[in-house]
PDB file of C-alpha atoms in Angstrom:
ATOM      1  CA  SER A   1     -31.741  15.126 -13.354  1.00  0.00           C
ATOM      2  CA  SER A   2     -28.352  16.319 -12.121  1.00  0.00           C
ATOM      3  CA  THR A   3     -27.170  12.753 -11.572  1.00  0.00           C
ATOM      4  CA  MET A   4     -26.836  12.177 -15.351  1.00  0.00           C
ATOM      5  CA  LEU A   5     -27.939   8.545 -14.862  1.00  0.00           C
ATOM      6  CA  SER A   6     -30.199   6.905 -17.425  1.00  0.00           C
ATOM      7  CA  PHE A   7     -29.879   3.187 -16.559  1.00  0.00           C
ATOM      8  CA  PRO A   8     -27.621   2.592 -13.526  1.00  0.00           C
ATOM      9  CA  THR A   9     -26.598  -1.056 -13.219  1.00  0.00           C
ATOM     10  CA  GLY A  10     -23.614  -1.262 -10.882  1.00  0.00           C
ATOM     11  CA  ILE A  11     -22.236   0.604  -7.914  1.00  0.00           C
ATOM     12  CA  ASP A  12     -19.055   0.586  -5.816  1.00  0.00           C
ATOM     13  CA  VAL A  13     -17.355   2.866  -3.295  1.00  0.00           C
ATOM     14  CA  ASP A  14     -13.624   3.599  -3.123  1.00  0.00           C
ATOM     15  CA  THR A  15     -11.525   4.038   0.022  1.00  0.00           C
ATOM     16  CA  GLN A  16     -12.184   7.808   0.058  1.00  0.00           C
ATOM     17  CA  GLY A  17     -15.955   7.250   0.004  1.00  0.00           C
ATOM     18  CA  ARG A  18     -16.473   8.310  -3.628  1.00  0.00           C
ATOM     19  CA  VAL A  19     -19.347   6.471  -5.292  1.00  0.00           C
ATOM     20  CA  TYR A  20     -18.899   4.937  -8.773  1.00  0.00           C
ATOM     21  CA  VAL A  21     -22.049   4.100 -10.759  1.00  0.00           C
ATOM     22  CA  ALA A  22     -22.046   2.175 -14.057  1.00  0.00           C
ATOM     23  CA  ASN A  23     -24.523   3.697 -16.518  1.00  0.00           C
ATOM     24  CA  GLN A  24     -25.286   0.910 -18.981  1.00  0.00           C
ATOM     25  CA  TYR A  25     -27.010   2.612 -21.914  1.00  0.00           C
ATOM     26  CA  ASP A  26     -24.643   5.606 -22.009  1.00  0.00           C
ATOM     27  CA  ASP A  27     -21.491   3.425 -21.798  1.00  0.00           C
ATOM     28  CA  ASP A  28     -20.007   5.437 -18.949  1.00  0.00           C
ATOM     29  CA  VAL A  29     -19.298   5.447 -15.241  1.00  0.00           C
ATOM     30  CA  HIS A  30     -20.171   8.454 -13.084  1.00  0.00           C
ATOM     31  CA  VAL A  31     -18.197   9.333  -9.970  1.00  0.00           C
ATOM     32  CA  TYR A  32     -19.931  11.106  -7.089  1.00  0.00           C
ATOM     33  CA  ALA A  33     -18.351  12.871  -4.130  1.00  0.00           C
ATOM     34  CA  ALA A  34     -18.195  11.109  -0.792  1.00  0.00           C
ATOM     35  CA  GLY A  35     -21.467  11.722   1.034  1.00  0.00           C
ATOM     36  CA  ALA A  36     -23.351  12.786  -2.110  1.00  0.00           C
ATOM     37  CA  THR A  37     -27.116  12.334  -1.801  1.00  0.00           C
ATOM     38  CA  GLY A  38     -30.287  12.940  -3.766  1.00  0.00           C
ATOM     39  CA  ASP A  39     -29.955  14.691  -7.103  1.00  0.00           C
ATOM     40  CA  SER A  40     -26.180  15.276  -6.844  1.00  0.00           C
ATOM     41  CA  ALA A  41     -24.165  15.861  -9.985  1.00  0.00           C
ATOM     42  CA  PRO A  42     -21.123  13.661 -10.593  1.00  0.00           C
ATOM     43  CA  VAL A  43     -17.676  15.083  -9.854  1.00  0.00           C
ATOM     44  CA  ALA A  44     -16.269  13.098 -12.800  1.00  0.00           C
ATOM     45  CA  THR A  45     -17.435  10.902 -15.649  1.00  0.00           C
ATOM     46  CA  ILE A  46     -15.421   8.090 -17.194  1.00  0.00           C
ATOM     47  CA  ALA A  47     -16.573   7.869 -20.802  1.00  0.00           C
ATOM     48  CA  GLY A  48     -15.509   7.889 -24.405  1.00  0.00           C
ATOM     49  CA  GLY A  49     -13.584   5.568 -26.685  1.00  0.00           C
ATOM     50  CA  ALA A  50     -10.535   5.358 -24.409  1.00  0.00           C
ATOM     51  CA  THR A  51     -12.561   3.568 -21.724  1.00  0.00           C
ATOM     52  CA  GLN A  52     -13.501   0.669 -24.010  1.00  0.00           C
ATOM     53  CA  LEU A  53     -16.819   0.472 -22.159  1.00  0.00           C
ATOM     54  CA  SER A  54     -19.759  -1.079 -23.923  1.00  0.00           C
ATOM     55  CA  GLY A  55     -22.880  -1.390 -21.816  1.00  0.00           C
ATOM     56  CA  PRO A  56     -21.172  -1.633 -18.420  1.00  0.00           C
ATOM     57  CA  GLY A  57     -23.285  -3.872 -16.233  1.00  0.00           C
ATOM     58  CA  ALA A  58     -21.216  -3.653 -13.084  1.00  0.00           C
ATOM     59  CA  VAL A  59     -18.348  -1.678 -11.651  1.00  0.00           C
ATOM     60  CA  ALA A  60     -15.621  -2.620  -9.201  1.00  0.00           C
ATOM     61  CA  VAL A  61     -13.131  -0.125  -7.831  1.00  0.00           C
ATOM     62  CA  THR A  62      -9.674  -1.612  -7.357  1.00  0.00           C
ATOM     63  CA  PRO A  63      -8.296  -0.915  -3.899  1.00  0.00           C
ATOM     64  CA  PRO A  64      -5.216   1.278  -3.819  1.00  0.00           C
ATOM     65  CA  LEU A  65      -1.671   0.002  -3.418  1.00  0.00           C
ATOM     66  CA  SER A  66      -1.199  -0.976   0.216  1.00  0.00           C
ATOM     67  CA  ILE A  67       1.518  -2.272   2.508  1.00  0.00           C
ATOM     68  CA  LEU A  68       0.577  -5.605   4.078  1.00  0.00           C
ATOM     69  CA  THR A  69       3.496  -5.857   6.516  1.00  0.00           C
ATOM     70  CA  ARG A  70       2.218  -4.578   9.862  1.00  0.00           C
ATOM     71  CA  ARG A  71       5.144  -5.533  12.071  1.00  0.00           C
ATOM     72  CA  LEU A  72       8.677  -6.804  11.748  1.00  0.00           C
ATOM     73  CA  THR A  73      10.016  -9.805  13.642  1.00  0.00           C
ATOM     74  CA  ARG A  74      12.494  -8.961  16.383  1.00  0.00           C
ATOM     75  CA  ALA A  75      16.147  -8.899  15.512  1.00  0.00           C
ATOM     76  CA  VAL A  76      19.023  -9.987  17.739  1.00  0.00           C
ATOM     77  CA  ALA A  77      22.112  -7.790  17.904  1.00  0.00           C
ATOM     78  CA  HIS A  78      25.114  -9.147  15.961  1.00  0.00           C
ATOM     79  CA  ARG A  79      23.075 -11.972  14.409  1.00  0.00           C
ATOM     80  CA  PRO A  80      21.941 -12.212  10.785  1.00  0.00           C
ATOM     81  CA  TYR A  81      18.517 -10.721  10.176  1.00  0.00           C
ATOM     82  CA  ARG A  82      16.212 -10.963   7.183  1.00  0.00           C
ATOM     83  CA  ALA A  83      12.596  -9.888   6.766  1.00  0.00           C
ATOM     84  CA  ARG A  84      10.630  -9.398   3.554  1.00  0.00           C
ATOM     85  CA  LEU A  85       8.069  -6.597   3.274  1.00  0.00           C
ATOM     86  CA  ALA A  86       4.817  -7.284   1.440  1.00  0.00           C
ATOM     87  CA  ALA A  87       2.461  -5.063  -0.564  1.00  0.00           C
ATOM     88  CA  ALA A  88      -0.695  -5.677  -2.589  1.00  0.00           C
ATOM     89  CA  GLU A  89      -2.955  -4.234  -5.273  1.00  0.00           C
ATOM     90  CA  GLY A  90      -0.245  -2.497  -7.275  1.00  0.00           C
ATOM     91  CA  GLN A  91       1.687  -3.427 -10.400  1.00  0.00           C
ATOM     92  CA  THR A  92       4.887  -5.332  -9.634  1.00  0.00           C
ATOM     93  CA  PRO A  93       7.797  -4.980  -9.338  1.00  0.00           C
ATOM     94  CA  TYR A  94       7.525  -2.827  -6.233  1.00  0.00           C
ATOM     95  CA  ARG A  95      10.300  -0.430  -5.166  1.00  0.00           C
ATOM     96  CA  TRP A  96      10.816   0.177  -1.449  1.00  0.00           C
ATOM     97  CA  LYS A  97      12.616   2.886   0.517  1.00  0.00           C
ATOM     98  CA  ILE A  98      12.780   4.446   3.958  1.00  0.00           C
ATOM     99  CA  THR A  99      11.306   7.940   3.826  1.00  0.00           C
ATOM    100  CA  ARG A 100      11.514   8.951   7.511  1.00  0.00           C
ATOM    101  CA  GLY A 101      13.555   7.640  10.386  1.00  0.00           C
ATOM    102  CA  ALA A 102      16.116   4.899   9.919  1.00  0.00           C
ATOM    103  CA  LEU A 103      16.782   1.229  10.461  1.00  0.00           C
ATOM    104  CA  PRO A 104      19.183   0.216  13.216  1.00  0.00           C
ATOM    105  CA  ALA A 105      22.864   0.533  12.286  1.00  0.00           C
ATOM    106  CA  GLY A 106      23.959  -2.585  10.387  1.00  0.00           C
ATOM    107  CA  LEU A 107      20.578  -3.206   8.727  1.00  0.00           C
ATOM    108  CA  ARG A 108      19.415  -1.979   5.332  1.00  0.00           C
ATOM    109  CA  LEU A 109      16.277  -2.065   3.209  1.00  0.00           C
ATOM    110  CA  THR A 110      16.788  -3.263  -0.364  1.00  0.00           C
ATOM    111  CA  ARG A 111      14.779  -1.774  -3.241  1.00  0.00           C
ATOM    112  CA  ALA A 112      13.082  -5.192  -3.478  1.00  0.00           C
ATOM    113  CA  GLY A 113      11.696  -4.845   0.080  1.00  0.00           C
ATOM    114  CA  VAL A 114      14.048  -7.026   2.120  1.00  0.00           C
ATOM    115  CA  VAL A 115      15.448  -5.831   5.445  1.00  0.00           C
ATOM    116  CA  THR A 116      18.797  -7.548   5.825  1.00  0.00           C
ATOM    117  CA  GLY A 117      22.068  -7.380   7.740  1.00  0.00           C
ATOM    118  CA  ARG A 118      23.274  -7.579  11.349  1.00  0.00           C
ATOM    119  CA  ALA A 119      22.132  -4.973  13.840  1.00  0.00           C
ATOM    120  CA  ARG A 120      25.105  -3.569  15.748  1.00  0.00           C
ATOM    121  CA  GLN A 121      23.334  -2.958  19.057  1.00  0.00           C
ATOM    122  CA  ALA A 122      20.110  -3.519  20.954  1.00  0.00           C
ATOM    123  CA  GLN A 123      17.637  -0.720  20.285  1.00  0.00           C
ATOM    124  CA  ARG A 124      14.173   0.166  19.115  1.00  0.00           C
ATOM    125  CA  THR A 125      13.702   2.211  15.941  1.00  0.00           C
ATOM    126  CA  ARG A 126      10.677   3.506  14.121  1.00  0.00           C
ATOM    127  CA  GLY A 127      10.665   4.487  10.480  1.00  0.00           C
ATOM    128  CA  GLN A 128       8.333   5.228   7.642  1.00  0.00           C
ATOM    129  CA  ILE A 129       8.650   2.974   4.626  1.00  0.00           C
ATOM    130  CA  THR A 130       7.252   3.759   1.202  1.00  0.00           C
ATOM    131  CA  VAL A 131       6.467   1.381  -1.630  1.00  0.00           C
ATOM    132  CA  THR A 132       6.071   2.494  -5.245  1.00  0.00           C
ATOM    133  CA  ASP A 133       4.570   0.280  -7.931  1.00  0.00           C
ATOM    134  CA  ALA A 134       5.405  -0.015 -11.642  1.00  0.00           C
ATOM    135  CA  GLU A 135       2.218   1.657 -12.975  1.00  0.00           C
ATOM    136  CA  HIS A 136       2.368   4.835 -15.048  1.00  0.00           C
ATOM    137  CA  PRO A 137       1.677   7.021 -13.173  1.00  0.00           C
ATOM    138  CA  ALA A 138       3.079   5.145 -10.204  1.00  0.00           C
ATOM    139  CA  ALA A 139       1.053   4.497  -7.072  1.00  0.00           C
ATOM    140  CA  HIS A 140       2.623   5.026  -3.644  1.00  0.00           C
ATOM    141  CA  ALA A 141       1.806   3.752  -0.158  1.00  0.00           C
ATOM    142  CA  ALA A 142       3.495   4.490   3.154  1.00  0.00           C
ATOM    143  CA  SER A 143       3.448   2.892   6.587  1.00  0.00           C
ATOM    144  CA  TRP A 144       5.267   3.281   9.891  1.00  0.00           C
ATOM    145  CA  LEU A 145       7.111   0.212  11.188  1.00  0.00           C
ATOM    146  CA  THR A 146       8.970  -0.415  14.410  1.00  0.00           C
ATOM    147  CA  LEU A 147      11.962  -2.725  14.608  1.00  0.00           C
ATOM    148  CA  VAL A 148      13.113  -4.015  17.985  1.00  0.00           C
ATOM    149  CA  VAL A 149      16.644  -5.351  18.300  1.00  0.00           C
ATOM    150  CA  ARG A 150      17.326  -7.240  21.518  1.00  0.00           C
ATOM    151  CA  ARG A 151      20.647  -8.069  23.075  1.00  0.00           C
ATOM    152  CA  ALA A 152      22.220 -11.390  22.229  1.00  0.00           C
ATOM    153  CA  GLN A 153      22.075 -13.889  25.084  1.00  0.00           C
ATOM    154  CA  HIS A 154      25.561 -15.103  25.853  1.00  0.00           C
ATOM    155  CA  GLN A 155      25.826 -18.797  26.568  1.00  0.00           C
ATOM    156  CA  HIS A 156      28.252 -19.885  29.279  1.00  0.00           C
ATOM    157  CA  GLY A 157      30.032 -23.257  29.238  1.00  0.00           C
ATOM    158  CA  SER A 158      29.431 -25.755  32.046  1.00  0.00           C
TER     159      SER A 158
END
């Protein structure tokens, strides 16, 4: 058959819908295109000595590097601000940068993923952040975040 499967024992699907099937007696894993059906041929096969597979009985596809931070806490103009960005599924240490847009004047994003500083004025900004992991080759993930800086409330004496 076109599937090249002799004794399939495990199956998983990645985030793009590709299907991974462990083939126990052939010591390999076949990858099928998203939406493949019937007697479809694999688009790739993971096999050979480099895989260190011996009778794979199951397969699990690791999710890709992703940014967990969905929103930033509000900042207050002229007050210290600090927020740590979070990512998952990649190899640490992560490296962060702003790839589109900008943070409010007075704030910066460190390579370690910390937004820090004092915003100079009340405003709303939107920027795209990117995280890169330490794998070779490196994985990348990007996300858009909005940061709202509100005006400081002045307190009046009695």
